[in-house]
Amino acid sequence: MNLLSIFSDRRLWILIVLIAMVFFIVDLFYLSVRRKKMLAKVNLKKSDSEQDKNHWLQSISGALNKIFSGDEDDIKAKFIAAGFYNGAKYASYFMPVKYGALILGGIAIYLLGLEKHWSSTSYIIYGSLWLLFTLIFPDSFLASRAKNLKHKISGNLPYLLDLMAVCVQTGMTIEAAMQYLSLEMKGFDDDISYLLDKTNDRARIVGMERSLDELQIRVPTTEIQSFVMTLKQSMHHGTSIYQVLSTLSSDMREVQVLELEEKVGKLSSKMSIPLILFIMVPIVILIAAPGVMRMLL
């Protein structure tokens, strides 16, 4: 094999590009960490004793987020919406893990292709599939979890309304009832407990009305919207909220029953195609097969 054929090999250039990308990222990590150490020496950053134990990991992940234009606040919001409430912790490692898996998978595909003697078309197909998987699957997984979490919170909201109605009837204010239920709901539903706790924390800073608006933005469902509007109306007009909460809770349960009945009603039409394909067609074949065989014989 001469020197010209070696440099014309596409697989060699692919490996060179992957190695260059790895060295480029490592170099950027090194420059980022070195810059932060220099800033710490001139007291523009906190001293090393005041830094977190995982400071170097956060520096690496922050640099990689900047490389690939990852908005850490947006990623943090996605993790919190999906039920991972340590969003700040997970968000800093999301982009490094995502693109690290992309690079390592690309190298693994290249090495496997060398062993199996793949063609250029095979490299393109498997590389494209791995690229789509690593770029789409993590965000799709978080979006799916966020959707299921919203449905779960909406389904358990009537229990919260009943408990809040009892608390209000005993003489508690809305703020006191929400603070009490944020502790009591931990044994029943951690997600609702977190939402109440977050709403109480925001209420101490910006007020209850604005914190309820943020709750409605955080969980944009019809049930939460009704819940927020009921509480805001009670705070504005000073009306009794016990009967309203009880009525709202019963209405939500009726809506859930109607949705369940609708799903059961659709089940018969969905099952008709499998019944025809896997039951009716084999029966027709079994009945007609003997006659057809006699005619052929």
mmCIF file of C-alpha atoms in Angstrom:
data_model
loop_
_atom_site.group_PDB
_atom_site.id
_atom_site.type_symbol
_atom_site.label_atom_id
_atom_site.label_comp_id
_atom_site.label_asym_id
_atom_site.label_seq_id
_atom_site.Cartn_x
_atom_site.Cartn_y
_atom_site.Cartn_z
ATOM 1 C CA MET A 1 0.000 0.000 0.000
ATOM 2 C CA ASN A 2 1.587 3.303 -1.085
ATOM 3 C CA LEU A 3 1.424 6.631 0.743
ATOM 4 C CA LEU A 4 -1.190 8.110 -1.630
ATOM 5 C CA SER A 5 -3.680 5.293 -1.011
ATOM 6 C CA ILE A 6 -3.272 5.688 2.748
ATOM 7 C CA PHE A 7 -4.152 9.399 2.662
ATOM 8 C CA SER A 8 -7.089 8.796 0.286
ATOM 9 C CA ASP A 9 -8.786 6.422 2.732
ATOM 10 C CA ARG A 10 -12.014 8.069 4.015
ATOM 11 C CA ARG A 11 -12.005 6.117 7.248
ATOM 12 C CA LEU A 12 -8.608 7.525 8.137
ATOM 13 C CA TRP A 13 -9.869 11.078 7.679
ATOM 14 C CA ILE A 14 -12.953 10.332 9.792
ATOM 15 C CA LEU A 15 -10.732 9.088 12.618
ATOM 16 C CA ILE A 16 -8.490 12.165 12.313
ATOM 17 C CA VAL A 17 -11.521 14.496 12.542
ATOM 18 C CA LEU A 18 -12.867 12.684 15.626
ATOM 19 C CA ILE A 19 -9.488 12.830 17.372
ATOM 20 C CA ALA A 20 -9.174 16.539 16.512
ATOM 21 C CA MET A 21 -12.617 17.217 18.001
ATOM 22 C CA VAL A 22 -11.687 15.445 21.229
ATOM 23 C CA PHE A 23 -8.425 17.380 21.554
ATOM 24 C CA PHE A 24 -10.229 20.640 20.765
ATOM 25 C CA ILE A 25 -12.782 20.078 23.525
ATOM 26 C CA VAL A 26 -10.119 19.043 26.052
ATOM 27 C CA ASP A 27 -8.127 22.153 25.172
ATOM 28 C CA LEU A 28 -11.130 24.386 25.759
ATOM 29 C CA PHE A 29 -11.755 22.682 29.096
ATOM 30 C CA TYR A 30 -8.160 23.310 30.116
ATOM 31 C CA LEU A 31 -8.318 26.979 29.117
ATOM 32 C CA SER A 32 -11.597 27.460 31.002
ATOM 33 C CA VAL A 33 -10.271 25.898 34.203
ATOM 34 C CA ARG A 34 -7.001 27.823 33.937
ATOM 35 C CA ARG A 35 -8.849 31.113 33.462
ATOM 36 C CA LYS A 36 -10.980 30.544 36.541
ATOM 37 C CA LYS A 37 -7.900 29.753 38.608
ATOM 38 C CA MET A 38 -6.285 32.993 37.457
ATOM 39 C CA LEU A 39 -9.407 34.941 38.397
ATOM 40 C CA ALA A 40 -9.424 33.301 41.816
ATOM 41 C CA LYS A 41 -5.857 34.487 42.422
ATOM 42 C CA VAL A 42 -6.828 38.134 41.884
ATOM 43 C CA ASN A 43 -9.953 37.732 44.049
ATOM 44 C CA LEU A 44 -12.348 38.070 41.143
ATOM 45 C CA LYS A 45 -13.691 34.652 42.036
ATOM 46 C CA LYS A 46 -14.213 32.888 45.314
ATOM 47 C CA SER A 47 -11.267 31.095 46.833
ATOM 48 C CA ASP A 48 -10.832 27.361 46.343
ATOM 49 C CA SER A 49 -11.930 26.660 49.918
ATOM 50 C CA GLU A 50 -15.261 28.304 49.233
ATOM 51 C CA GLN A 51 -15.856 26.434 45.987
ATOM 52 C CA ASP A 52 -17.971 23.338 45.763
ATOM 53 C CA LYS A 53 -16.315 19.922 45.780
ATOM 54 C CA ASN A 54 -17.440 19.332 42.211
ATOM 55 C CA HIS A 55 -16.249 22.734 40.991
ATOM 56 C CA TRP A 56 -13.983 21.313 38.301
ATOM 57 C CA LEU A 57 -16.829 19.179 36.940
ATOM 58 C CA GLN A 58 -19.094 22.216 36.819
ATOM 59 C CA SER A 59 -16.347 24.179 35.031
ATOM 60 C CA ILE A 60 -16.035 21.455 32.417
ATOM 61 C CA SER A 61 -19.790 21.156 31.926
ATOM 62 C CA GLY A 62 -20.220 24.933 31.775
ATOM 63 C CA ALA A 63 -17.537 25.215 29.094
ATOM 64 C CA LEU A 64 -19.160 22.447 27.041
ATOM 65 C CA ASN A 65 -22.570 24.079 27.392
ATOM 66 C CA LYS A 66 -21.113 27.283 25.942
ATOM 67 C CA ILE A 67 -19.466 25.358 23.100
ATOM 68 C CA PHE A 68 -22.729 23.784 21.964
ATOM 69 C CA SER A 69 -24.936 26.809 22.851
ATOM 70 C CA GLY A 70 -26.785 24.998 25.613
ATOM 71 C CA ASP A 71 -28.927 27.316 27.720
ATOM 72 C CA GLU A 72 -28.437 25.970 31.242
ATOM 73 C CA ASP A 73 -31.535 27.753 32.602
ATOM 74 C CA ASP A 74 -33.670 26.200 29.875
ATOM 75 C CA ILE A 75 -32.228 22.752 30.578
ATOM 76 C CA LYS A 76 -32.812 23.243 34.300
ATOM 77 C CA ALA A 77 -36.455 24.126 33.634
ATOM 78 C CA LYS A 78 -36.858 20.975 31.527
ATOM 79 C CA PHE A 79 -35.479 18.775 34.287
ATOM 80 C CA ILE A 80 -37.725 20.370 36.917
ATOM 81 C CA ALA A 81 -40.765 20.027 34.640
ATOM 82 C CA ALA A 82 -39.886 16.339 34.165
ATOM 83 C CA GLY A 83 -39.798 15.723 37.926
ATOM 84 C CA PHE A 84 -36.030 15.894 38.492
ATOM 85 C CA TYR A 85 -36.140 18.639 41.100
ATOM 86 C CA ASN A 86 -32.371 18.862 41.511
ATOM 87 C CA GLY A 87 -32.442 20.605 38.162
ATOM 88 C CA ALA A 88 -29.355 22.727 38.777
ATOM 89 C CA LYS A 89 -27.307 19.602 39.479
ATOM 90 C CA TYR A 90 -28.514 17.611 36.467
ATOM 91 C CA ALA A 91 -28.561 20.537 34.027
ATOM 92 C CA SER A 92 -24.828 21.162 34.374
ATOM 93 C CA TYR A 93 -24.042 17.583 33.284
ATOM 94 C CA PHE A 94 -26.706 17.191 30.594
ATOM 95 C CA MET A 95 -24.812 18.652 27.634
ATOM 96 C CA PRO A 96 -21.443 17.019 28.453
ATOM 97 C CA VAL A 97 -23.051 13.590 28.764
ATOM 98 C CA LYS A 98 -25.115 14.107 25.629
ATOM 99 C CA TYR A 99 -22.290 15.174 23.333
ATOM 100 C CA GLY A 100 -19.744 12.949 25.051
ATOM 101 C CA ALA A 101 -21.954 9.969 24.223
ATOM 102 C CA LEU A 102 -22.205 11.264 20.645
ATOM 103 C CA ILE A 103 -18.416 11.413 20.229
ATOM 104 C CA LEU A 104 -17.733 8.090 21.978
ATOM 105 C CA GLY A 105 -20.461 6.402 19.937
ATOM 106 C CA GLY A 106 -18.968 7.779 16.735
ATOM 107 C CA ILE A 107 -15.551 6.395 17.650
ATOM 108 C CA ALA A 108 -17.100 3.028 18.560
ATOM 109 C CA ILE A 109 -18.941 2.886 15.220
ATOM 110 C CA TYR A 110 -15.717 3.674 13.391
ATOM 111 C CA LEU A 111 -13.744 0.964 15.206
ATOM 112 C CA LEU A 112 -16.550 -1.563 14.712
ATOM 113 C CA GLY A 113 -16.641 -0.693 11.027
ATOM 114 C CA LEU A 114 -12.919 -1.345 10.711
ATOM 115 C CA GLU A 115 -13.387 -4.786 12.262
ATOM 116 C CA LYS A 116 -16.440 -5.680 10.154
ATOM 117 C CA HIS A 117 -15.106 -4.028 6.956
ATOM 118 C CA TRP A 118 -18.141 -1.778 6.477
ATOM 119 C CA SER A 119 -18.661 0.297 3.373
ATOM 120 C CA SER A 120 -19.077 4.095 3.335
ATOM 121 C CA THR A 121 -22.849 3.679 3.122
ATOM 122 C CA SER A 122 -22.880 1.617 6.331
ATOM 123 C CA TYR A 123 -20.868 4.295 8.121
ATOM 124 C CA ILE A 124 -23.337 6.963 7.016
ATOM 125 C CA ILE A 125 -26.399 4.937 8.033
ATOM 126 C CA TYR A 126 -25.173 3.895 11.478
ATOM 127 C CA GLY A 127 -23.616 7.290 12.143
ATOM 128 C CA SER A 128 -26.858 9.070 11.220
ATOM 129 C CA LEU A 129 -28.931 6.753 13.426
ATOM 130 C CA TRP A 130 -26.620 7.312 16.390
ATOM 131 C CA LEU A 131 -26.651 11.065 15.774
ATOM 132 C CA LEU A 132 -30.446 11.180 15.760
ATOM 133 C CA PHE A 133 -30.644 8.987 18.860
ATOM 134 C CA THR A 134 -28.244 11.057 20.958
ATOM 135 C CA LEU A 135 -29.695 14.404 19.873
ATOM 136 C CA ILE A 136 -33.409 13.583 19.979
ATOM 137 C CA PHE A 137 -33.911 10.861 22.595
ATOM 138 C CA PRO A 138 -32.816 12.817 25.747
ATOM 139 C CA ASP A 139 -35.084 15.787 25.002
ATOM 140 C CA SER A 140 -37.936 13.494 23.958
ATOM 141 C CA PHE A 141 -37.561 11.552 27.205
ATOM 142 C CA LEU A 142 -37.736 14.741 29.289
ATOM 143 C CA ALA A 143 -40.751 15.996 27.312
ATOM 144 C CA SER A 144 -42.551 12.675 27.783
ATOM 145 C CA ARG A 145 -41.869 12.685 31.532
ATOM 146 C CA ALA A 146 -43.078 16.287 31.792
ATOM 147 C CA LYS A 147 -46.328 15.398 30.002
ATOM 148 C CA ASN A 148 -46.942 12.368 32.241
ATOM 149 C CA LEU A 149 -46.148 14.427 35.332
ATOM 150 C CA LYS A 150 -48.695 17.095 34.387
ATOM 151 C CA HIS A 151 -51.318 14.389 33.876
ATOM 152 C CA LYS A 152 -50.464 12.853 37.253
ATOM 153 C CA ILE A 153 -50.679 16.189 39.075
ATOM 154 C CA SER A 154 -54.027 16.961 37.445
ATOM 155 C CA GLY A 155 -55.322 13.524 38.476
ATOM 156 C CA ASN A 156 -54.310 13.951 42.125
ATOM 157 C CA LEU A 157 -55.409 17.582 42.399
ATOM 158 C CA PRO A 158 -58.943 16.749 43.724
ATOM 159 C CA TYR A 159 -57.368 15.198 46.839
ATOM 160 C CA LEU A 160 -55.460 18.430 47.437
ATOM 161 C CA LEU A 161 -58.664 20.453 47.039
ATOM 162 C CA ASP A 162 -60.491 18.290 49.595
ATOM 163 C CA LEU A 163 -57.675 18.648 52.111
ATOM 164 C CA MET A 164 -57.446 22.393 51.532
ATOM 165 C CA ALA A 165 -61.209 22.740 51.969
ATOM 166 C CA VAL A 166 -60.964 20.976 55.340
ATOM 167 C CA CYS A 167 -58.059 23.216 56.383
ATOM 168 C CA VAL A 168 -59.963 26.369 55.400
ATOM 169 C CA GLN A 169 -63.060 25.164 57.245
ATOM 170 C CA THR A 170 -61.032 24.800 60.460
ATOM 171 C CA GLY A 171 -60.020 28.467 60.254
ATOM 172 C CA MET A 172 -56.717 28.415 58.371
ATOM 173 C CA THR A 173 -55.886 31.046 55.803
ATOM 174 C CA ILE A 174 -55.005 30.037 52.253
ATOM 175 C CA GLU A 175 -51.299 30.718 52.863
ATOM 176 C CA ALA A 176 -51.271 28.687 56.077
ATOM 177 C CA ALA A 177 -53.208 25.839 54.466
ATOM 178 C CA MET A 178 -50.781 25.635 51.530
ATOM 179 C CA GLN A 179 -47.784 25.688 53.859
ATOM 180 C CA TYR A 180 -49.276 22.932 56.011
ATOM 181 C CA LEU A 181 -50.266 20.777 53.043
ATOM 182 C CA SER A 182 -46.826 21.109 51.449
ATOM 183 C CA LEU A 183 -45.524 19.078 54.397
ATOM 184 C CA GLU A 184 -48.445 16.669 54.701
ATOM 185 C CA MET A 185 -48.582 15.839 50.965
ATOM 186 C CA LYS A 186 -45.015 14.479 50.923
ATOM 187 C CA GLY A 187 -46.244 11.056 51.987
ATOM 188 C CA PHE A 188 -48.916 11.049 49.287
ATOM 189 C CA ASP A 189 -47.518 12.915 46.279
ATOM 190 C CA ASP A 190 -44.001 14.376 46.210
ATOM 191 C CA ASP A 191 -44.714 16.340 43.042
ATOM 192 C CA ILE A 192 -47.673 18.271 44.472
ATOM 193 C CA SER A 193 -45.698 18.793 47.674
ATOM 194 C CA TYR A 194 -42.849 20.314 45.674
ATOM 195 C CA LEU A 195 -45.221 22.626 43.778
ATOM 196 C CA LEU A 196 -46.807 23.846 47.003
ATOM 197 C CA ASP A 197 -43.422 24.348 48.618
ATOM 198 C CA LYS A 198 -42.196 26.280 45.582
ATOM 199 C CA THR A 199 -45.357 28.410 45.581
ATOM 200 C CA ASN A 200 -44.944 29.206 49.277
ATOM 201 C CA ASP A 201 -41.317 30.230 48.772
ATOM 202 C CA ARG A 202 -42.239 32.518 45.883
ATOM 203 C CA ALA A 203 -45.175 33.949 47.863
ATOM 204 C CA ARG A 204 -42.791 35.202 50.547
ATOM 205 C CA ILE A 205 -40.861 37.119 47.885
ATOM 206 C CA VAL A 206 -43.367 38.330 45.274
ATOM 207 C CA GLY A 207 -46.722 37.729 46.999
ATOM 208 C CA MET A 208 -49.287 34.954 46.829
ATOM 209 C CA GLU A 209 -51.115 36.216 43.747
ATOM 210 C CA ARG A 210 -48.025 36.347 41.565
ATOM 211 C CA SER A 211 -46.767 33.014 42.884
ATOM 212 C CA LEU A 212 -50.100 31.442 41.862
ATOM 213 C CA ASP A 213 -49.660 32.901 38.368
ATOM 214 C CA GLU A 214 -46.208 31.295 38.202
ATOM 215 C CA LEU A 215 -47.728 27.995 39.329
ATOM 216 C CA GLN A 216 -50.190 28.197 36.452
ATOM 217 C CA ILE A 217 -47.318 28.844 34.013
ATOM 218 C CA ARG A 218 -45.283 25.987 35.495
ATOM 219 C CA VAL A 219 -48.142 23.471 35.145
ATOM 220 C CA PRO A 220 -50.366 24.716 32.283
ATOM 221 C CA THR A 221 -53.379 22.429 32.702
ATOM 222 C CA THR A 222 -57.076 23.176 32.937
ATOM 223 C CA GLU A 223 -57.293 21.804 36.488
ATOM 224 C CA ILE A 224 -54.463 23.991 37.778
ATOM 225 C CA GLN A 225 -55.963 27.000 36.006
ATOM 226 C CA SER A 226 -59.305 26.435 37.761
ATOM 227 C CA PHE A 227 -57.538 25.975 41.079
ATOM 228 C CA VAL A 228 -55.540 29.197 40.677
ATOM 229 C CA MET A 229 -58.569 31.220 39.580
ATOM 230 C CA THR A 230 -60.556 29.974 42.584
ATOM 231 C CA LEU A 231 -57.868 30.998 45.066
ATOM 232 C CA LYS A 232 -57.341 34.389 43.427
ATOM 233 C CA GLN A 233 -61.070 35.097 43.430
ATOM 234 C CA SER A 234 -61.268 34.265 47.124
ATOM 235 C CA MET A 235 -58.334 36.567 47.924
ATOM 236 C CA HIS A 236 -59.785 39.432 45.869
ATOM 237 C CA HIS A 237 -63.385 39.309 47.100
ATOM 238 C CA GLY A 238 -62.964 37.635 50.492
ATOM 239 C CA THR A 239 -65.637 35.034 49.748
ATOM 240 C CA SER A 240 -65.915 31.694 51.492
ATOM 241 C CA ILE A 241 -63.799 29.156 49.660
ATOM 242 C CA TYR A 242 -64.823 25.922 51.357
ATOM 243 C CA GLN A 243 -67.899 25.237 49.226
ATOM 244 C CA VAL A 244 -66.131 26.356 46.058
ATOM 245 C CA LEU A 245 -63.211 23.985 46.639
ATOM 246 C CA SER A 246 -65.553 21.077 47.377
ATOM 247 C CA THR A 247 -67.571 21.756 44.227
ATOM 248 C CA LEU A 248 -64.431 22.112 42.120
ATOM 249 C CA SER A 249 -63.075 18.833 43.483
ATOM 250 C CA SER A 250 -66.259 16.940 42.629
ATOM 251 C CA ASP A 251 -66.353 18.495 39.146
ATOM 252 C CA MET A 252 -62.764 17.380 38.481
ATOM 253 C CA ARG A 253 -63.605 13.829 39.542
ATOM 254 C CA GLU A 254 -66.615 13.790 37.221
ATOM 255 C CA VAL A 255 -64.432 14.989 34.336
ATOM 256 C CA GLN A 256 -61.923 12.217 35.081
ATOM 257 C CA VAL A 257 -64.699 9.620 35.054
ATOM 258 C CA LEU A 258 -66.015 10.969 31.732
ATOM 259 C CA GLU A 259 -62.509 10.804 30.219
ATOM 260 C CA LEU A 260 -62.147 7.224 31.418
ATOM 261 C CA GLU A 261 -65.539 6.283 29.932
ATOM 262 C CA GLU A 262 -64.490 7.898 26.637
ATOM 263 C CA LYS A 263 -61.306 5.810 26.560
ATOM 264 C CA VAL A 264 -63.301 2.645 27.271
ATOM 265 C CA GLY A 265 -65.735 3.535 24.475
ATOM 266 C CA LYS A 266 -62.872 3.937 22.003
ATOM 267 C CA LEU A 267 -61.393 0.585 22.997
ATOM 268 C CA SER A 268 -63.948 -1.431 21.025
ATOM 269 C CA SER A 269 -63.159 0.379 17.763
ATOM 270 C CA LYS A 270 -59.406 0.028 18.366
ATOM 271 C CA MET A 271 -59.757 -3.707 18.977
ATOM 272 C CA SER A 272 -61.750 -4.336 15.801
ATOM 273 C CA ILE A 273 -58.701 -4.321 13.492
ATOM 274 C CA PRO A 274 -56.650 -6.840 15.568
ATOM 275 C CA LEU A 275 -59.751 -9.049 15.865
ATOM 276 C CA ILE A 276 -60.241 -9.060 12.097
ATOM 277 C CA LEU A 277 -56.567 -9.671 11.308
ATOM 278 C CA PHE A 278 -55.736 -12.298 13.928
ATOM 279 C CA ILE A 279 -59.071 -14.071 14.506
ATOM 280 C CA MET A 280 -61.491 -13.621 11.601
ATOM 281 C CA VAL A 281 -58.937 -14.097 8.800
ATOM 282 C CA PRO A 282 -57.448 -17.338 10.275
ATOM 283 C CA ILE A 283 -60.950 -18.735 10.837
ATOM 284 C CA VAL A 284 -61.921 -18.031 7.224
ATOM 285 C CA ILE A 285 -58.701 -19.701 6.029
ATOM 286 C CA LEU A 286 -59.325 -22.772 8.203
ATOM 287 C CA ILE A 287 -62.887 -23.116 6.910
ATOM 288 C CA ALA A 288 -62.045 -22.553 3.238
ATOM 289 C CA ALA A 289 -58.749 -24.458 3.137
ATOM 290 C CA PRO A 290 -60.188 -28.037 3.003
ATOM 291 C CA GLY A 291 -62.514 -27.209 0.096
ATOM 292 C CA VAL A 292 -59.759 -25.452 -1.834
ATOM 293 C CA MET A 293 -57.387 -28.392 -1.297
ATOM 294 C CA ARG A 294 -60.019 -30.856 -2.599
ATOM 295 C CA MET A 295 -60.519 -28.728 -5.701
ATOM 296 C CA LEU A 296 -56.777 -28.633 -6.339
ATOM 297 C CA LEU A 297 -56.464 -32.376 -5.904
#
